[in-house]
């Protein structure tokens, strides 16, 4: 057992290694493999049985993107995973599905705005949530074959794309709504050049197990990949740090009546969540063995509380967690949070806890997925408190000697 000081020092080291020394680590990239290896080494050092669960993915690189009409240049960013292009064509402005059904787009660049750019369109092959009208828009675009797409940004603060889909093959870029309006009014042809590359790659989940022959198990998960362009301290070096710290805490404890599985997921921030799908395909049939799944994402934000959201838990179990909460001054209950890796389990009726920061929802557009997501935002003391809280929940089960849920 380490001292509090030693744990805090290690927590800082893990966060620094993942988010500063390794830095951005999109699924399938070289940095993603460095993070995978770091996690694997520590889990093995802490006497867990470690497996890499591999899957195919795309490693996407981007270079410069330029957009101009005549002498006017506009700021544009490629949609993540966009194919490259270098072309000049006339613009066709489309604002809703009815217009899209009517229009002829062959040889043109389509500029989408208005109703069509109110929310991100789910990737074609995204399995968990895929509304019909998204699929209809994508199907119409593929049938009408514009040579490229421009989309008005979903945010006024910075350029937020509508498309993020490595299975969608029409090159696309995002511009501000202000520039989209100027471009829409011009009748000059527009020149769009996107420099990018899709490369076939391999990614892996890191799965660590202790006492894996036990019929019942507790599963703690956290994703370790990031979006491109962010060092991902809160999202989600902190969650991975909880896994690594728990492995340290359980290093010399022998479990008898329950197995412990620590899963570092890869691909929560990748368009088709391939790590989560691989895990579900391989182990979905055994989810009835899971007493409790705990997912950690975005916890430990400075000047915030640790937010715990319970899903699919019995009233009895909720009462037990409430009684544990009282011993932790920085833990607060949140209403169910229907996004993230924990939904894998909650959707299959596995009792599930999602752990994050109560104030993180205010940072979604400004910090999370941007270069501002840095270790200085993290309070290591809160990360340690989350680890003790999870450990306490596991102890509760042991003391009462009955399944907790
Ligand atoms: Zn995340």
Short mmCIF file of C-alpha atoms and ligand atoms in Angstrom, two decimals:
data_model
loop_
_atom_site.label_atom_id
_atom_site.label_comp_id
_atom_site.label_asym_id
_atom_site.label_seq_id
_atom_site.Cartn_x
_atom_site.Cartn_y
_atom_site.Cartn_z
CA UNK A 1 0.00 0.00 0.00
CA UNK A 2 1.42 3.35 -0.96
CA UNK A 3 1.14 6.61 0.91
CA UNK A 4 -1.25 9.31 -0.25
CA UNK A 5 1.76 11.36 -1.32
CA UNK A 6 3.09 8.49 -3.48
CA UNK A 7 -0.30 7.98 -5.12
CA UNK A 8 -0.62 11.68 -5.93
CA UNK A 9 2.86 11.74 -7.43
CA UNK A 10 2.04 8.73 -9.61
CA UNK A 11 -1.26 10.23 -10.70
CA UNK A 12 0.55 13.35 -11.87
CA UNK A 13 3.13 11.22 -13.68
CA UNK A 14 0.47 9.24 -15.56
CA UNK A 15 -1.44 12.34 -16.62
CA UNK A 16 1.79 14.04 -17.74
CA UNK A 17 3.00 10.98 -19.65
CA UNK A 18 -0.29 10.52 -21.51
CA UNK A 19 -1.19 14.13 -22.22
CA UNK A 20 2.19 15.88 -22.46
CA UNK A 21 4.92 13.35 -23.36
CA UNK A 22 2.66 11.33 -25.65
CA UNK A 23 0.10 14.08 -26.30
CA UNK A 24 -2.66 13.78 -28.87
CA UNK A 25 -3.29 10.08 -29.52
CA UNK A 26 -6.01 9.52 -32.11
CA UNK A 27 -6.95 5.86 -32.60
CA UNK A 28 -4.48 4.01 -34.84
CA UNK A 29 -1.77 6.72 -34.76
CA UNK A 30 1.82 6.09 -33.63
CA UNK A 31 1.12 8.09 -30.44
CA UNK A 32 -1.97 5.97 -29.81
CA UNK A 33 0.27 2.88 -29.84
CA UNK A 34 2.69 4.56 -27.44
CA UNK A 35 -0.19 5.21 -25.04
CA UNK A 36 -1.40 1.61 -25.46
CA UNK A 37 2.08 0.34 -24.61
CA UNK A 38 2.46 2.63 -21.58
CA UNK A 39 -0.87 1.43 -20.17
CA UNK A 40 -0.03 -2.21 -20.87
CA UNK A 41 3.37 -2.01 -19.16
CA UNK A 42 1.94 -0.51 -15.98
CA UNK A 43 -0.94 -2.97 -15.76
CA UNK A 44 1.48 -5.88 -16.25
CA UNK A 45 3.85 -4.46 -13.64
CA UNK A 46 0.90 -4.45 -11.25
CA UNK A 47 0.41 -8.20 -11.79
CA UNK A 48 -2.67 -8.13 -14.00
CA UNK A 49 -3.13 -10.49 -16.93
CA UNK A 50 -3.12 -8.14 -19.96
CA UNK A 51 -4.57 -8.73 -23.43
CA UNK A 52 -4.56 -6.44 -26.45
CA UNK A 53 -7.83 -6.63 -28.36
CA UNK A 54 -6.93 -5.49 -31.88
CA UNK A 55 -9.14 -3.99 -34.59
CA UNK A 56 -8.81 -2.25 -37.97
CA UNK A 57 -9.13 1.52 -38.20
CA UNK A 58 -8.00 4.51 -40.23
CA UNK A 59 -5.11 6.73 -39.25
CA UNK A 60 -5.97 10.13 -40.76
CA UNK A 61 -3.43 12.85 -41.40
CA UNK A 62 -4.20 16.36 -42.50
CA UNK A 63 -2.09 19.00 -44.19
CA UNK A 64 -3.07 22.42 -45.44
CA UNK A 65 -6.61 23.28 -46.55
CA UNK A 66 -7.31 26.35 -48.68
CA UNK A 67 -10.54 27.87 -49.94
CA UNK A 68 -10.86 30.90 -52.23
CA UNK A 69 -13.08 32.67 -54.73
CA UNK A 70 -11.18 35.03 -57.02
CA UNK A 71 -8.79 36.94 -54.76
CA UNK A 72 -10.75 36.29 -51.55
CA UNK A 73 -9.47 33.59 -49.23
CA UNK A 74 -11.61 32.00 -46.54
CA UNK A 75 -10.59 30.03 -43.48
CA UNK A 76 -11.60 26.38 -43.85
CA UNK A 77 -10.86 23.16 -41.96
CA UNK A 78 -11.29 19.71 -43.46
CA UNK A 79 -13.96 17.53 -41.86
CA UNK A 80 -12.07 14.89 -39.86
CA UNK A 81 -11.33 11.81 -42.03
CA UNK A 82 -12.13 13.74 -45.25
CA UNK A 83 -10.50 12.51 -48.45
CA UNK A 84 -8.17 15.01 -50.16
CA UNK A 85 -9.22 17.13 -53.16
CA UNK A 86 -8.02 20.00 -55.34
CA UNK A 87 -10.83 21.39 -57.45
CA UNK A 88 -12.61 24.44 -58.75
CA UNK A 89 -16.37 24.50 -59.35
CA UNK A 90 -19.58 26.44 -58.96
CA UNK A 91 -21.40 26.45 -55.64
CA UNK A 92 -24.92 25.15 -55.01
CA UNK A 93 -26.44 26.29 -51.71
CA UNK A 94 -28.70 23.78 -49.94
CA UNK A 95 -30.56 24.45 -46.70
CA UNK A 96 -32.99 21.56 -46.22
CA UNK A 97 -33.84 18.02 -47.33
CA UNK A 98 -36.56 19.17 -49.77
CA UNK A 99 -34.01 21.29 -51.67
CA UNK A 100 -31.53 18.45 -51.59
CA UNK A 101 -34.08 16.13 -53.18
CA UNK A 102 -34.64 18.53 -56.09
CA UNK A 103 -31.18 19.79 -56.91
CA UNK A 104 -28.67 18.60 -59.52
CA UNK A 105 -25.23 18.55 -57.93
CA UNK A 106 -23.09 16.90 -60.58
CA UNK A 107 -19.83 18.77 -61.09
CA UNK A 108 -20.63 21.20 -58.27
CA UNK A 109 -19.48 21.95 -54.75
CA UNK A 110 -22.49 21.83 -52.42
CA UNK A 111 -22.62 24.37 -49.60
CA UNK A 112 -24.78 23.07 -46.74
CA UNK A 113 -26.21 25.50 -44.18
CA UNK A 114 -29.48 26.26 -42.37
CA UNK A 115 -31.48 23.19 -41.32
CA UNK A 116 -28.80 20.85 -42.65
CA UNK A 117 -26.13 22.21 -40.32
CA UNK A 118 -27.86 22.21 -36.93
CA UNK A 119 -26.18 19.06 -35.56
CA UNK A 120 -23.41 16.64 -36.49
CA UNK A 121 -24.58 13.91 -38.88
CA UNK A 122 -23.95 10.48 -37.43
CA UNK A 123 -21.37 8.42 -39.35
CA UNK A 124 -22.91 6.04 -41.89
CA UNK A 125 -21.93 2.91 -40.01
CA UNK A 126 -22.32 4.16 -36.44
CA UNK A 127 -24.15 1.40 -34.63
CA UNK A 128 -25.50 2.92 -31.42
CA UNK A 129 -27.50 5.95 -32.57
CA UNK A 130 -28.38 6.71 -36.15
CA UNK A 131 -31.51 8.79 -36.89
CA UNK A 132 -33.31 8.25 -40.17
CA UNK A 133 -33.04 11.84 -41.38
CA UNK A 134 -29.23 11.72 -41.00
CA UNK A 135 -29.10 8.63 -43.16
CA UNK A 136 -31.44 10.25 -45.66
CA UNK A 137 -29.22 13.35 -46.05
CA UNK A 138 -26.11 11.20 -46.46
CA UNK A 139 -27.88 8.87 -48.92
CA UNK A 140 -29.07 11.81 -51.04
CA UNK A 141 -25.58 13.36 -51.11
CA UNK A 142 -24.05 10.05 -52.19
CA UNK A 143 -26.67 9.69 -54.92
CA UNK A 144 -26.29 13.29 -56.18
CA UNK A 145 -22.47 13.11 -56.16
CA UNK A 146 -21.31 16.71 -55.63
CA UNK A 147 -17.55 16.82 -56.15
CA UNK A 148 -17.08 18.27 -52.67
CA UNK A 149 -19.00 19.71 -49.71
CA UNK A 150 -18.69 22.82 -47.62
CA UNK A 151 -20.62 22.95 -44.37
CA UNK A 152 -21.41 25.97 -42.19
CA UNK A 153 -19.90 25.53 -38.73
CA UNK A 154 -22.07 24.13 -35.95
CA UNK A 155 -20.56 26.70 -33.57
CA UNK A 156 -19.84 30.42 -33.86
CA UNK A 157 -16.91 30.13 -31.43
CA UNK A 158 -14.82 27.87 -33.67
CA UNK A 159 -15.12 25.66 -36.76
CA UNK A 160 -17.16 22.58 -35.86
CA UNK A 161 -17.81 20.09 -38.67
CA UNK A 162 -21.05 18.36 -39.60
CA UNK A 163 -19.24 15.31 -40.99
CA UNK A 164 -16.74 13.10 -39.20
CA UNK A 165 -16.86 9.85 -41.08
CA UNK A 166 -14.07 7.76 -42.60
CA UNK A 167 -16.67 5.74 -44.55
CA UNK A 168 -18.07 8.81 -46.33
CA UNK A 169 -16.12 9.52 -49.51
CA UNK A 170 -17.17 13.02 -50.62
CA UNK A 171 -14.38 15.44 -49.61
CA UNK A 172 -15.69 18.06 -47.21
CA UNK A 173 -14.61 21.12 -45.25
CA UNK A 174 -16.15 23.42 -42.66
CA UNK A 175 -16.34 27.25 -42.84
CA UNK A 176 -17.81 29.81 -40.44
CA UNK A 177 -21.51 30.69 -40.89
CA UNK A 178 -20.36 34.24 -41.69
CA UNK A 179 -18.11 33.04 -44.54
CA UNK A 180 -20.77 30.55 -45.68
CA UNK A 181 -23.13 33.51 -46.20
CA UNK A 182 -20.54 35.45 -48.23
CA UNK A 183 -19.76 32.38 -50.36
CA UNK A 184 -23.50 31.75 -50.89
CA UNK A 185 -23.94 35.24 -52.35
CA UNK A 186 -21.00 35.02 -54.75
CA UNK A 187 -21.51 33.62 -58.27
CA UNK A 188 -17.80 33.07 -58.88
CA UNK A 189 -16.46 29.51 -58.95
CA UNK A 190 -14.75 28.44 -55.76
CA UNK A 191 -11.40 26.68 -55.36
CA UNK A 192 -11.11 24.08 -52.58
CA UNK A 193 -7.92 22.23 -51.79
CA UNK A 194 -7.79 19.69 -48.97
CA UNK A 195 -4.50 17.96 -48.24
CA UNK A 196 -5.15 14.82 -46.21
CA UNK A 197 -4.48 11.10 -46.12
CA UNK A 198 -6.43 8.07 -44.95
CA UNK A 199 -4.21 5.15 -44.03
CA UNK A 200 -5.28 1.68 -42.93
CA UNK A 201 -4.11 1.09 -39.37
CA UNK A 202 -4.55 -1.16 -36.36
CA UNK A 203 -5.71 -0.07 -32.94
CA UNK A 204 -6.24 -2.02 -29.71
CA UNK A 205 -8.14 -2.01 -26.45
CA UNK A 206 -5.98 -2.86 -23.45
CA UNK A 207 -7.82 -5.32 -21.20
CA UNK A 208 -6.36 -6.23 -17.82
CA UNK A 209 -7.83 -8.96 -15.64
CA UNK A 210 -7.38 -10.33 -12.17
CA UNK A 211 -9.04 -13.54 -10.92
CA UNK A 212 -10.65 -13.94 -14.33
CA UNK A 213 -12.02 -17.42 -13.72
CA UNK A 214 -14.55 -16.08 -11.20
CA UNK A 215 -18.15 -16.20 -12.40
CA UNK A 216 -18.84 -12.59 -11.31
CA UNK A 217 -16.79 -9.59 -12.26
CA UNK A 218 -16.47 -5.87 -11.77
CA UNK A 219 -15.48 -3.90 -14.84
CA UNK A 220 -13.85 -0.46 -14.73
CA UNK A 221 -13.36 1.31 -18.06
CA UNK A 222 -11.85 4.52 -19.49
CA UNK A 223 -10.97 5.46 -23.06
CA UNK A 224 -7.39 6.47 -23.82
CA UNK A 225 -7.69 7.83 -27.39
CA UNK A 226 -8.20 11.53 -28.16
CA UNK A 227 -9.56 13.61 -30.98
CA UNK A 228 -6.80 15.00 -33.23
CA UNK A 229 -5.42 18.35 -32.01
CA UNK A 230 -5.96 17.90 -28.27
CA UNK A 231 -3.64 16.55 -25.59
CA UNK A 232 -6.68 15.15 -23.81
CA UNK A 233 -5.82 15.59 -20.13
CA UNK A 234 -9.42 15.63 -18.87
CA UNK A 235 -10.61 13.69 -21.91
CA UNK A 236 -9.36 11.24 -20.88
CA UNK A 237 -5.86 10.83 -19.43
CA UNK A 238 -7.59 11.17 -16.04
CA UNK A 239 -9.87 8.18 -16.59
CA UNK A 240 -6.94 6.01 -17.67
CA UNK A 241 -5.04 7.24 -14.61
CA UNK A 242 -7.88 5.90 -12.44
CA UNK A 243 -7.44 2.46 -14.08
CA UNK A 244 -3.67 2.54 -13.52
CA UNK A 245 -4.03 3.70 -9.91
CA UNK A 246 -6.60 1.00 -9.18
CA UNK A 247 -4.23 -1.59 -10.61
CA UNK A 248 -1.61 -0.32 -8.16
CA UNK A 249 -4.09 -0.46 -5.27
CA UNK A 250 -5.08 -4.03 -6.16
CA UNK A 251 -1.55 -5.18 -6.97
CA UNK A 252 -1.13 -7.28 -3.84
CA UNK A 253 -4.76 -7.99 -3.02
CA UNK A 254 -5.96 -11.45 -3.95
CA UNK A 255 -9.58 -11.52 -5.02
CA UNK A 256 -11.52 -14.65 -4.20
CA UNK A 257 -15.19 -14.39 -5.11
CA UNK A 258 -15.07 -11.78 -7.87
CA UNK A 259 -12.90 -10.95 -10.87
CA UNK A 260 -11.69 -7.44 -11.65
CA UNK A 261 -11.39 -6.26 -15.25
CA UNK A 262 -9.81 -2.93 -16.17
CA UNK A 263 -10.51 -1.93 -19.77
CA UNK A 264 -8.66 0.91 -21.48
CA UNK A 265 -10.96 1.47 -24.45
CA UNK A 266 -9.61 2.81 -27.70
CA UNK A 267 -11.92 4.74 -30.03
CA UNK A 268 -14.47 6.67 -27.97
CA UNK A 269 -13.40 9.79 -29.86
CA UNK A 270 -13.09 8.01 -33.23
CA UNK A 271 -16.03 8.17 -35.65
CA UNK A 272 -17.14 4.55 -35.49
CA UNK A 273 -16.07 3.57 -31.93
CA UNK A 274 -14.26 0.42 -33.15
CA UNK A 275 -12.79 -0.55 -29.77
CA UNK A 276 -16.19 -0.49 -28.12
CA UNK A 277 -17.74 -2.51 -30.97
CA UNK A 278 -14.96 -5.12 -30.78
CA UNK A 279 -15.45 -5.45 -27.02
CA UNK A 280 -19.22 -5.77 -27.39
CA UNK A 281 -18.90 -8.36 -30.17
CA UNK A 282 -16.42 -10.45 -28.19
CA UNK A 283 -17.90 -10.17 -24.68
CA UNK A 284 -21.50 -8.93 -25.08
CA UNK A 285 -22.71 -12.51 -24.53
CA UNK A 286 -21.15 -12.55 -21.04
CA UNK A 287 -22.49 -9.25 -19.75
CA UNK A 288 -24.66 -11.12 -17.23
CA UNK A 289 -21.42 -11.92 -15.36
CA UNK A 290 -20.84 -8.22 -14.70
CA UNK A 291 -22.04 -7.14 -11.23
CA UNK A 292 -21.14 -3.55 -11.90
CA UNK A 293 -19.51 -1.51 -14.69
CA UNK A 294 -17.83 1.79 -13.83
CA UNK A 295 -16.74 4.18 -16.59
CA UNK A 296 -14.42 7.12 -15.91
CA UNK A 297 -14.32 10.05 -18.33
CA UNK A 298 -13.50 13.69 -17.60
CA UNK A 299 -13.25 13.49 -13.82
CA UNK A 300 -10.88 15.53 -11.64
CA UNK A 301 -11.57 19.00 -13.02
CA UNK A 302 -10.22 21.76 -10.72
CA UNK A 303 -12.83 23.50 -8.57
CA UNK A 304 -15.47 20.97 -9.51
CA UNK A 305 -17.00 18.00 -7.75
CA UNK A 306 -16.73 14.43 -8.96
CA UNK A 307 -20.07 13.64 -10.58
CA UNK A 308 -21.43 10.10 -10.30
CA UNK A 309 -24.33 8.99 -12.43
CA UNK A 310 -26.08 5.67 -11.71
CA UNK A 311 -27.90 3.71 -14.39
CA UNK A 312 -29.73 0.38 -14.23
CA UNK A 313 -29.08 0.05 -10.49
CA UNK A 314 -31.59 -1.31 -7.98
CA UNK A 315 -33.02 1.01 -5.29
CA UNK A 316 -31.14 -1.00 -2.71
CA UNK A 317 -27.87 -0.47 -4.52
CA UNK A 318 -28.51 3.24 -5.02
CA UNK A 319 -29.06 3.54 -1.25
CA UNK A 320 -25.74 1.79 -0.59
CA UNK A 321 -23.87 4.09 -2.96
CA UNK A 322 -25.55 7.09 -1.28
CA UNK A 323 -24.26 5.95 2.08
CA UNK A 324 -20.73 5.66 0.69
CA UNK A 325 -21.03 9.11 -0.93
CA UNK A 326 -21.47 10.66 2.48
CA UNK A 327 -17.92 9.76 3.44
CA UNK A 328 -16.55 11.57 0.38
CA UNK A 329 -16.79 15.35 0.50
CA UNK A 330 -16.22 15.88 -3.22
CA UNK A 331 -18.64 13.39 -4.71
CA UNK A 332 -22.02 14.47 -5.99
CA UNK A 333 -24.76 12.52 -7.73
CA UNK A 334 -25.66 13.39 -11.31
CA UNK A 335 -28.73 12.45 -13.27
CA UNK A 336 -28.24 9.66 -15.87
CA UNK A 337 -25.80 10.68 -18.57
CA UNK A 338 -26.64 8.95 -21.83
CA UNK A 339 -23.36 9.37 -23.66
CA UNK A 340 -19.98 7.67 -23.53
CA UNK A 341 -18.54 4.21 -23.07
CA UNK A 342 -20.77 3.38 -20.09
CA UNK A 343 -23.74 3.19 -22.49
CA UNK A 344 -22.31 -0.11 -23.80
CA UNK A 345 -23.19 -1.59 -20.42
CA UNK A 346 -26.22 0.48 -19.41
CA UNK A 347 -27.94 -0.31 -22.72
CA UNK A 348 -27.54 -4.02 -21.89
CA UNK A 349 -29.11 -3.45 -18.42
CA UNK A 350 -25.82 -3.94 -16.60
CA UNK A 351 -25.76 -1.87 -13.37
CA UNK A 352 -23.53 1.02 -14.37
CA UNK A 353 -21.80 4.02 -12.82
CA UNK A 354 -20.44 6.87 -14.95
CA UNK A 355 -17.91 9.08 -13.19
CA UNK A 356 -17.04 12.55 -14.49
CA UNK A 357 -16.82 16.17 -13.22
CA UNK A 358 -19.99 18.05 -12.34
CA UNK A 359 -18.75 21.18 -14.14
CA UNK A 360 -17.43 19.46 -17.27
CA UNK A 361 -20.58 20.04 -19.26
CA UNK A 362 -19.73 23.79 -19.34
CA UNK A 363 -16.39 23.04 -21.03
CA UNK A 364 -17.68 20.85 -23.88
CA UNK A 365 -17.32 23.46 -26.64
CA UNK A 366 -14.44 25.52 -25.30
CA UNK A 367 -11.96 23.09 -23.71
CA UNK A 368 -12.84 19.44 -24.36
CA UNK A 369 -11.52 18.29 -27.79
CA UNK A 370 -9.35 21.44 -28.07
CA UNK A 371 -5.72 22.30 -27.34
CA UNK A 372 -6.86 23.84 -24.02
CA UNK A 373 -7.50 20.42 -22.43
CA UNK A 374 -4.24 20.47 -20.40
CA UNK A 375 -3.03 18.85 -17.14
CA UNK A 376 -3.24 22.22 -15.34
CA UNK A 377 -7.04 21.75 -15.35
CA UNK A 378 -6.76 18.57 -13.28
CA UNK A 379 -6.72 18.31 -9.49
CA UNK A 380 -4.84 15.05 -8.72
CA UNK A 381 -6.47 14.94 -5.27
CA UNK A 382 -9.88 14.55 -6.90
CA UNK A 383 -8.59 11.76 -9.16
CA UNK A 384 -7.31 9.94 -6.07
CA UNK A 385 -10.63 10.49 -4.31
CA UNK A 386 -12.42 8.88 -7.28
CA UNK A 387 -10.10 5.85 -6.99
CA UNK A 388 -10.84 5.45 -3.27
CA UNK A 389 -14.54 5.82 -3.98
CA UNK A 390 -14.47 3.03 -6.59
CA UNK A 391 -12.42 0.84 -4.27
CA UNK A 392 -14.91 1.46 -1.47
CA UNK A 393 -17.74 0.29 -3.68
CA UNK A 394 -15.84 -2.91 -4.39
CA UNK A 395 -15.17 -3.42 -0.68
CA UNK A 396 -18.84 -2.99 0.09
CA UNK A 397 -19.57 -6.02 -1.97
CA UNK A 398 -16.95 -8.08 -0.20
CA UNK A 399 -18.05 -7.11 3.31
CA UNK A 400 -21.68 -7.89 2.70
CA UNK A 401 -20.77 -11.01 0.81
CA UNK A 402 -23.78 -10.70 -1.48
CA UNK A 403 -23.96 -9.32 -4.96
CA UNK A 404 -24.26 -5.56 -4.69
CA UNK A 405 -26.75 -5.15 -7.47
ZN1 LIG B 1 -14.03 11.20 -23.36
#
